[in-house]
Coordinates of C-alpha atoms in Angstrom, one line a residue:
Chain V
X1 CA -156.1 84.3 6.9
X2 CA -154.1 85.8 4.1
X3 CA -154.0 84.6 0.5
X4 CA -150.7 83.8 -1.1
X5 CA -150.7 85.5 -4.5
X6 CA -149.0 82.5 -6.0
X7 CA -152.1 80.6 -5.4
X8 CA -154.4 83.0 -7.4
X9 CA -153.8 81.4 -10.7
X10 CA -155.3 78.5 -12.7
X11 CA -153.9 75.1 -12.1
X12 CA -151.2 74.4 -14.6
X13 CA -151.9 72.2 -17.6
X14 CA -149.5 69.5 -18.6
X15 CA -149.8 70.3 -22.4
X16 CA -146.3 69.2 -23.2
X17 CA -146.8 65.7 -21.8
X18 CA -149.9 64.9 -23.9
X19 CA -149.0 63.6 -27.3
X20 CA -152.4 64.8 -28.6
X21 CA -151.2 68.4 -27.7
X22 CA -147.6 68.3 -28.3
X23 CA -146.7 67.6 -32.0
X24 CA -146.8 69.4 -35.2
X25 CA -148.9 72.5 -35.1
X26 CA -151.7 71.8 -37.6
X27 CA -152.0 74.0 -40.8
X28 CA -154.9 76.2 -41.5
X29 CA -155.9 78.4 -44.5
X30 CA -154.3 81.6 -45.0
X31 CA -157.9 83.0 -45.7
X32 CA -158.8 85.8 -48.0
X33 CA -157.4 88.7 -46.1
X34 CA -153.7 88.0 -45.8
X35 CA -152.8 90.8 -48.3
X36 CA -151.8 93.4 -45.5
X37 CA -150.0 90.9 -43.4
X38 CA -147.9 88.8 -45.9
X39 CA -147.1 90.1 -49.3
X40 CA -144.9 93.1 -49.1
X41 CA -143.9 95.6 -51.9
X42 CA -141.0 94.1 -53.8
X43 CA -141.7 90.7 -52.5
X44 CA -141.9 89.4 -55.9
X45 CA -139.0 91.1 -57.4
X46 CA -135.9 89.2 -56.4
X47 CA -133.7 91.4 -58.7
X48 CA -134.6 94.8 -58.4
X49 CA -136.6 97.3 -56.5
X50 CA -140.2 97.5 -57.6
X51 CA -143.8 97.4 -56.2
X52 CA -144.2 93.8 -57.4
X53 CA -145.8 91.3 -55.1
X54 CA -148.2 93.4 -53.1
X55 CA -151.9 94.3 -53.5
X56 CA -152.0 97.9 -52.0
X57 CA -155.3 98.4 -53.7
X58 CA -156.8 96.1 -51.1
X59 CA -156.3 98.3 -48.1
X60 CA -155.8 101.9 -47.1
X61 CA -152.3 103.1 -47.8
X62 CA -151.8 104.2 -44.2
X63 CA -152.2 100.7 -43.1
X64 CA -149.5 99.5 -45.5
X65 CA -146.9 98.9 -42.6
X66 CA -144.6 96.5 -44.5
X67 CA -141.5 97.7 -46.2
X68 CA -140.3 97.9 -49.7
X69 CA -137.6 95.2 -49.8
X70 CA -134.1 96.7 -50.3
X71 CA -131.8 94.7 -52.6
X72 CA -128.1 95.6 -52.2
X73 CA -127.2 95.2 -55.8
X74 CA -127.9 93.3 -59.0
X75 CA -127.5 89.6 -58.7
X76 CA -125.5 87.5 -61.2
X77 CA -127.3 85.5 -63.9
X78 CA -130.0 85.7 -66.5
X79 CA -132.8 87.8 -65.4
X80 CA -136.2 86.3 -66.1
X81 CA -139.9 86.7 -65.4
X82 CA -142.0 83.8 -64.0
X83 CA -145.7 84.2 -64.5
X84 CA -148.9 82.2 -64.7
X85 CA -152.4 82.0 -63.2
X86 CA -153.9 80.0 -60.3
X87 CA -156.9 78.2 -61.5
X88 CA -159.4 76.3 -59.5
X89 CA -161.4 73.1 -60.2
X90 CA -164.1 75.1 -62.1
X91 CA -161.6 76.7 -64.4
X92 CA -161.9 80.0 -62.5
X93 CA -159.0 82.2 -61.7
X94 CA -158.2 82.4 -58.1
X95 CA -157.8 86.1 -57.1
X96 CA -157.0 85.5 -53.5
X97 CA -153.9 83.3 -53.7
X98 CA -150.4 83.8 -52.6
X99 CA -147.6 82.1 -54.4
X100 CA -144.1 81.8 -52.7
X101 CA -140.8 81.0 -54.6
X102 CA -137.6 79.5 -53.1
X103 CA -134.7 78.9 -55.5
X104 CA -130.9 78.7 -55.7
X105 CA -128.8 81.5 -57.3
X106 CA -127.4 81.5 -60.8
X107 CA -124.5 79.3 -59.7
X108 CA -126.8 76.6 -58.1
X109 CA -126.3 77.7 -54.5
X110 CA -129.0 78.2 -51.8
X111 CA -128.7 81.1 -49.4
X112 CA -128.9 79.0 -46.3
X113 CA -126.6 77.7 -43.5
X114 CA -128.1 74.2 -44.5
X115 CA -126.5 74.3 -47.9
X116 CA -123.0 73.2 -46.8
X117 CA -121.2 73.4 -50.0
X118 CA -118.2 75.8 -49.7
X119 CA -117.1 75.4 -53.3
X120 CA -120.3 77.2 -54.8
X121 CA -120.4 80.8 -53.7
X122 CA -123.4 82.7 -52.2
X123 CA -124.4 85.5 -54.3
X124 CA -124.5 88.5 -51.8
X125 CA -127.2 90.3 -54.0
X126 CA -129.6 87.4 -54.0
X127 CA -131.6 85.7 -51.4
X128 CA -133.9 83.5 -53.6
X129 CA -137.2 83.9 -51.7
X130 CA -140.1 85.7 -53.1
X131 CA -143.9 86.2 -52.4
X132 CA -146.5 87.3 -54.8
X133 CA -150.4 87.8 -54.3
X134 CA -152.3 87.0 -57.3
X135 CA -154.1 89.7 -59.1
X136 CA -158.0 90.0 -59.7
X137 CA -157.4 87.6 -62.9
X138 CA -155.5 85.0 -60.8
X139 CA -152.1 85.9 -62.2
X140 CA -148.9 85.8 -60.2
X141 CA -145.6 87.2 -61.4
X142 CA -142.0 87.1 -60.3
X143 CA -138.8 88.8 -61.5
X144 CA -135.8 86.7 -60.7
X145 CA -132.7 85.0 -62.1
X146 CA -132.6 81.7 -63.9
X147 CA -131.4 79.2 -61.2
X148 CA -128.4 77.0 -61.6
X149 CA -128.4 73.2 -60.9
X150 CA -128.2 71.8 -57.5
X151 CA -127.3 68.2 -56.3
X152 CA -130.1 65.8 -55.9
X153 CA -130.1 62.4 -54.2
X154 CA -127.1 60.0 -54.6
X155 CA -124.8 61.4 -57.3
X156 CA -127.6 63.0 -59.2
X157 CA -127.8 66.6 -60.3
X158 CA -131.1 68.3 -60.5
X159 CA -132.3 70.3 -63.5
X160 CA -132.9 74.1 -63.0
X161 CA -136.0 74.5 -60.9
X162 CA -137.8 76.8 -58.5
X163 CA -139.9 75.5 -55.6
X164 CA -143.4 77.0 -55.2
X165 CA -145.9 77.1 -52.4
X166 CA -149.5 78.0 -53.1
X167 CA -151.7 79.5 -50.4
X168 CA -155.3 80.6 -50.8
X169 CA -158.8 80.8 -49.2
X170 CA -160.1 77.2 -49.3
X171 CA -156.5 75.6 -49.2
X172 CA -156.2 74.3 -45.8
X173 CA -152.4 73.3 -46.2
X174 CA -150.1 75.0 -48.5
X175 CA -149.4 73.3 -51.7
X176 CA -145.9 72.6 -52.5
X177 CA -144.8 72.2 -56.3
X178 CA -141.9 72.9 -58.5
X179 CA -141.3 74.9 -61.7
X180 CA -139.0 73.6 -64.4
X181 CA -137.9 75.3 -67.7
X182 CA -138.9 73.7 -70.9
X183 CA -135.8 72.6 -72.9
X184 CA -133.4 73.1 -69.9
X185 CA -130.3 70.8 -69.7
X186 CA -131.0 68.0 -67.2
X187 CA -134.8 67.8 -67.4
X188 CA -134.6 64.2 -68.7
X189 CA -132.7 62.9 -65.9
X190 CA -134.0 65.0 -63.0
X191 CA -134.5 62.9 -59.9
X192 CA -137.7 64.5 -58.9
X193 CA -139.3 64.8 -62.4
X194 CA -138.5 61.0 -62.5
X195 CA -140.8 60.1 -59.6
X196 CA -143.6 62.1 -61.3
X197 CA -145.8 59.9 -63.7
X198 CA -144.8 60.8 -67.2
X199 CA -148.3 62.0 -68.2
X200 CA -148.2 64.6 -65.4
X201 CA -144.7 65.9 -65.8
X202 CA -145.9 68.6 -68.1
X203 CA -147.7 70.3 -65.2
X204 CA -144.4 71.3 -63.8
X205 CA -142.7 72.6 -66.9
X206 CA -143.0 76.3 -67.7
X207 CA -143.0 77.3 -71.4
X208 CA -141.2 80.3 -72.7
X209 CA -143.6 83.2 -73.6
X210 CA -141.1 85.7 -74.4
X211 CA -137.4 86.4 -74.7
X212 CA -137.0 86.2 -70.9
X213 CA -140.3 85.2 -69.7
X214 CA -141.6 81.8 -68.5
X215 CA -145.1 80.9 -68.0
X216 CA -146.8 78.1 -65.9
X217 CA -150.4 78.0 -64.7
X218 CA -151.1 76.3 -61.3
X219 CA -154.2 74.2 -61.5
X220 CA -155.5 73.3 -58.2
X221 CA -157.9 70.5 -59.2
X222 CA -159.2 68.7 -62.1
X223 CA -157.9 68.5 -65.7
X224 CA -154.4 69.2 -66.0
X225 CA -154.0 69.4 -62.1
X226 CA -150.7 70.5 -61.1
X227 CA -148.5 67.9 -59.4
X228 CA -148.1 68.7 -55.7
X229 CA -145.5 67.3 -53.5
X230 CA -145.7 65.7 -50.0
X231 CA -142.7 67.1 -48.3
Chain G
X1 CA -125.7 64.7 -51.4
X2 CA -126.2 61.2 -50.4
X3 CA -127.3 60.9 -46.8
X4 CA -129.1 64.2 -46.8
X5 CA -131.4 64.3 -43.7
X6 CA -134.9 65.5 -44.6
X7 CA -137.7 66.6 -42.5
X8 CA -140.6 64.5 -41.0
X9 CA -143.8 64.3 -43.0
X10 CA -147.0 65.4 -41.7
X11 CA -148.4 63.7 -38.4
X12 CA -151.7 62.7 -37.3
X13 CA -152.8 66.2 -36.6
X14 CA -152.7 67.4 -40.2
X15 CA -155.9 68.3 -41.8
X16 CA -157.1 66.7 -45.1
X17 CA -157.2 69.2 -48.1
X18 CA -160.8 68.4 -48.9
X19 CA -163.1 69.5 -46.0
X20 CA -166.7 69.5 -47.6
X21 CA -168.1 71.4 -44.6
X22 CA -165.6 74.2 -45.5
X23 CA -167.1 75.1 -48.8
X24 CA -164.2 76.9 -50.3
X25 CA -162.3 73.6 -50.3
X26 CA -164.6 71.9 -52.7
X27 CA -163.2 73.4 -55.9
X28 CA -159.7 74.2 -54.6
X29 CA -158.5 70.8 -53.1
X30 CA -156.3 68.8 -55.4
X31 CA -157.9 65.4 -56.4
X32 CA -154.5 63.6 -56.7
X33 CA -152.7 62.7 -53.6
X34 CA -149.4 64.5 -53.2
X35 CA -146.4 62.8 -54.4
X36 CA -143.6 61.9 -52.0
X37 CA -140.2 62.9 -53.1
X38 CA -136.7 62.4 -51.6
X39 CA -135.2 65.2 -49.7
X40 CA -132.9 67.5 -51.7
X41 CA -131.2 70.7 -50.8
X42 CA -134.4 72.5 -52.2
X43 CA -136.5 71.1 -49.3
X44 CA -133.9 71.2 -46.5
X45 CA -132.9 74.8 -47.0
X46 CA -134.8 78.1 -46.4
X47 CA -134.3 81.9 -46.1
X48 CA -134.1 82.0 -42.3
X49 CA -131.7 84.7 -41.2
X50 CA -132.6 86.9 -44.2
X51 CA -135.9 88.3 -42.9
X52 CA -134.6 91.7 -42.0
X53 CA -133.3 92.2 -45.5
X54 CA -136.3 90.7 -47.2
X55 CA -139.0 92.3 -45.1
X56 CA -137.6 95.1 -43.0
X57 CA -137.7 95.3 -39.1
X58 CA -139.8 93.5 -36.6
X59 CA -143.1 94.9 -35.7
X60 CA -143.9 93.1 -32.5
X61 CA -146.4 95.8 -31.0
X62 CA -149.6 95.9 -33.0
X63 CA -151.0 98.5 -30.5
X64 CA -148.5 101.4 -31.2
X65 CA -148.5 101.6 -35.0
X66 CA -150.9 104.7 -35.1
X67 CA -151.4 107.8 -33.2
X68 CA -153.7 106.4 -30.6
X69 CA -154.4 103.2 -28.8
X70 CA -156.7 100.6 -30.5
X71 CA -159.9 99.8 -28.9
X72 CA -160.4 96.4 -27.3
X73 CA -158.7 94.2 -24.8
X74 CA -154.9 94.5 -24.8
X75 CA -153.3 91.0 -24.8
X76 CA -149.7 89.7 -24.9
X77 CA -149.1 86.4 -26.8
X78 CA -145.9 84.7 -26.1
X79 CA -144.3 81.3 -26.6
X80 CA -141.6 79.3 -28.2
X81 CA -141.2 77.8 -31.6
X82 CA -140.0 74.2 -31.3
X83 CA -139.3 71.2 -33.5
X84 CA -141.0 67.8 -32.7
X85 CA -138.0 66.8 -30.4
X86 CA -138.9 69.9 -28.3
X87 CA -135.7 71.8 -29.6
X88 CA -135.8 75.6 -30.1
X89 CA -136.1 76.8 -33.5
X90 CA -134.3 80.3 -33.5
X91 CA -134.3 82.9 -36.1
X92 CA -137.8 82.1 -37.2
X93 CA -140.0 84.7 -38.7
X94 CA -143.5 84.7 -37.5
X95 CA -145.8 87.1 -39.3
X96 CA -149.2 87.8 -37.9
X97 CA -152.4 89.4 -39.1
X98 CA -155.9 89.6 -37.6
X99 CA -159.3 91.3 -37.3
X100 CA -159.7 94.3 -34.9
X101 CA -161.6 94.0 -31.6
X102 CA -165.0 94.3 -33.4
X103 CA -164.2 91.5 -35.8
X104 CA -163.3 93.5 -38.9
X105 CA -160.3 93.4 -41.1
X106 CA -159.0 96.5 -42.8
X107 CA -158.9 94.7 -45.9
X108 CA -161.1 96.2 -48.7
X109 CA -163.0 92.8 -49.5
X110 CA -164.1 92.6 -45.8
X111 CA -167.7 94.0 -45.8
X112 CA -168.8 92.8 -42.4
X113 CA -170.9 95.7 -40.8
X114 CA -168.4 96.3 -37.8
X115 CA -166.5 99.4 -37.4
X116 CA -162.9 99.8 -38.5
X117 CA -160.4 101.1 -35.9
X118 CA -158.3 103.9 -37.2
X119 CA -155.6 102.9 -34.7
X120 CA -155.3 99.3 -35.6
X121 CA -153.8 97.6 -38.8
X122 CA -153.7 94.2 -37.3
X123 CA -150.4 93.2 -39.0
X124 CA -147.0 92.4 -37.3
X125 CA -143.8 90.5 -37.5
X126 CA -141.7 88.9 -34.7
X127 CA -138.6 86.8 -34.8
X128 CA -137.7 84.1 -32.5
X129 CA -134.6 84.5 -30.3
X130 CA -131.8 81.9 -29.8
X131 CA -134.2 79.9 -27.3
X132 CA -137.0 79.9 -30.0
X133 CA -139.0 82.6 -28.0
X134 CA -141.2 85.1 -29.4
X135 CA -143.6 87.8 -27.8
X136 CA -146.1 90.2 -29.4
X137 CA -148.6 92.8 -28.1
X138 CA -152.0 93.2 -29.8
X139 CA -155.8 93.3 -29.0
X140 CA -158.0 90.4 -28.7
X141 CA -159.6 90.0 -32.1
X142 CA -163.5 89.7 -32.3
X143 CA -165.5 87.0 -33.9
X144 CA -167.2 87.8 -37.3
X145 CA -169.8 86.2 -39.6
X146 CA -168.9 84.5 -42.9
X147 CA -170.7 83.1 -45.7
X148 CA -169.9 79.4 -45.4
X149 CA -173.3 78.5 -44.3
X150 CA -176.4 79.9 -42.4
X151 CA -175.3 81.6 -39.2
X152 CA -171.6 80.8 -39.8
X153 CA -169.2 82.7 -37.4
X154 CA -165.5 82.5 -37.2
X155 CA -164.0 82.0 -33.7
X156 CA -161.7 84.8 -32.6
X157 CA -158.3 83.9 -34.1
X158 CA -154.9 85.3 -35.1
X159 CA -153.3 84.1 -38.3
X160 CA -149.7 83.0 -38.1
X161 CA -147.2 82.4 -40.9
X162 CA -143.9 80.8 -40.0
X163 CA -140.9 80.6 -42.2
X164 CA -138.9 78.1 -40.1
X165 CA -135.5 76.7 -41.1
X166 CA -136.4 75.0 -44.3
X167 CA -138.9 75.0 -47.3
X168 CA -140.1 71.7 -45.9
X169 CA -141.1 73.4 -42.6
X170 CA -143.2 76.2 -43.9
X171 CA -146.3 76.8 -41.9
X172 CA -149.4 78.9 -42.0
X173 CA -151.8 78.3 -39.1
X174 CA -154.4 80.2 -36.8
X175 CA -154.3 80.7 -33.1
X176 CA -157.6 80.3 -31.2
X177 CA -158.6 81.3 -27.7
X178 CA -159.4 79.0 -24.9
X179 CA -163.1 78.6 -24.0
X180 CA -164.5 79.9 -27.2
X181 CA -167.8 78.0 -28.1
X182 CA -167.3 78.8 -31.7
X183 CA -164.2 76.5 -32.2
X184 CA -166.2 73.3 -32.1
X185 CA -168.6 74.4 -34.7
X186 CA -166.3 76.1 -37.0
X187 CA -165.5 74.2 -40.3
X188 CA -162.0 75.5 -40.6
X189 CA -160.8 74.7 -37.1
X190 CA -162.8 71.4 -37.6
X191 CA -160.7 70.5 -40.6
X192 CA -158.1 69.4 -37.9
X193 CA -159.3 66.1 -36.3
X194 CA -159.7 65.7 -32.6
X195 CA -157.9 65.6 -30.2
X196 CA -155.1 67.6 -32.3
X197 CA -157.3 70.7 -32.6
X198 CA -156.2 71.6 -29.1
X199 CA -152.7 72.2 -30.6
X200 CA -154.2 75.3 -32.1
X201 CA -155.7 76.8 -28.9
X202 CA -153.5 79.3 -26.8
X203 CA -153.8 79.0 -23.1
X204 CA -154.3 81.8 -20.6
X205 CA -151.1 82.3 -18.5
X206 CA -150.5 84.5 -15.4
X207 CA -146.7 84.4 -16.2
X208 CA -147.4 86.2 -19.5
X209 CA -150.1 88.4 -18.1
X210 CA -148.8 91.9 -17.1
X211 CA -150.3 93.5 -13.9
X212 CA -152.6 96.6 -14.8
X213 CA -151.8 96.3 -18.4
X214 CA -152.5 93.2 -20.5
X215 CA -153.9 89.5 -20.3
X216 CA -151.4 87.0 -21.4
X217 CA -151.6 84.0 -23.6
X218 CA -149.0 81.3 -24.1
X219 CA -148.8 79.6 -27.5
X220 CA -146.0 77.3 -28.6
X221 CA -145.7 76.4 -32.3
X222 CA -144.2 73.0 -33.2
X223 CA -142.6 72.7 -36.6
X224 CA -141.6 69.4 -38.4
X225 CA -138.4 68.0 -37.0
X226 CA -135.5 66.4 -38.8
X227 CA -135.9 62.7 -39.7
X228 CA -133.4 60.5 -37.8
X229 CA -130.2 60.1 -39.6
X230 CA -130.2 56.6 -41.1
X231 CA -128.0 54.2 -39.0
X232 CA -125.1 52.6 -40.7
X233 CA -125.8 49.1 -42.0
X234 CA -124.2 46.5 -39.9
X235 CA -121.6 44.6 -41.9
X236 CA -121.6 40.9 -40.6
X237 CA -118.5 39.1 -41.3
X238 CA -119.1 35.4 -40.8

């Protein structure tokens, strides 16, 4: 009797028919050791070409396989720095967090096929996505351009803002938030700020700490806890 | 932008943020519930398609990044990235990182007393094709102890980070291996309620396995899908 090689395999599992098995893949923590797999050199510099964003001090240089990002030119708009610390519920800085940034260009256009507006131009020198690992003191830092305003629900117009995600050891699911700019046009009628309780809105508004620098601490828990969004 | 179709919110398999058995969540989980917001262009757009400019080329084979072959069992992991309706999600960046076969990361903060492998970094990047498929080659990672509680060990796992089509679909997760007895006692895996934990477990697959070369595992990742387009309201004329 010969054995058909096709029979020499485990029985198929009907994973895709079981609703417990087919559905959104659950989120898990990024853990403390993501620095050689995720942040890359230049990942936090959306304007130029610098080492910002990575922590090459945390791994041998020969293992640093990810590239320095390669901007094609200088994007239009006002160049700014966005910085702040990630703080936990005990007031301690979080040195193993990763902050991601997603924003529109200076004209208020997202670099995405899902932004259908043909009347607002894509900036060929600006993607609008950045990634920064926090330093030992919990500080993150981006260099980018001040975003333009983009439409909101109905006929509303959103105030200038960047979307942020916070990942860290002990954060099981990324925390989505926004950063607005103190004194910017449109903050008072922004449709997203409007759904945030008034007493917590300040946790989303960066203050100016230099001629071209804005600062906002991201507080994971407790007094002054940052508003996070359910997307 | 009225009528903008957003993405579904988390389904029943999503873990809570505070998981007391996973000690690091205690001071890092927000106390306030997250606030729901209407979908805007900020949430429905994302940097998909810009990965090569942002991060450089794909690095899908983790076993050929150094002069020699890494130690451990070579494996192939392949699958598809889908949305909740089972539709392929193309052009999705999947970044991966993992410990070596002995269970040690090259990271300077990893002090576990297991050997480094000079031929293994453990980081890679793959991109899904038009049918949402991906494939990478690596070695099976080892389990390792951690400081969460007495005799705590992490199951073997590979970290996965997916950019997906939109800010709303961003996902970081972990892939576990079938028949690993550590999964059911691991506080991080256990943050996900049963039976949904099985969504994070790859399955052994002879169709991915390559003769005389590598064992194969299949792992499909499911991202949030689009919400249904609101139906036009009926206008009843009496």
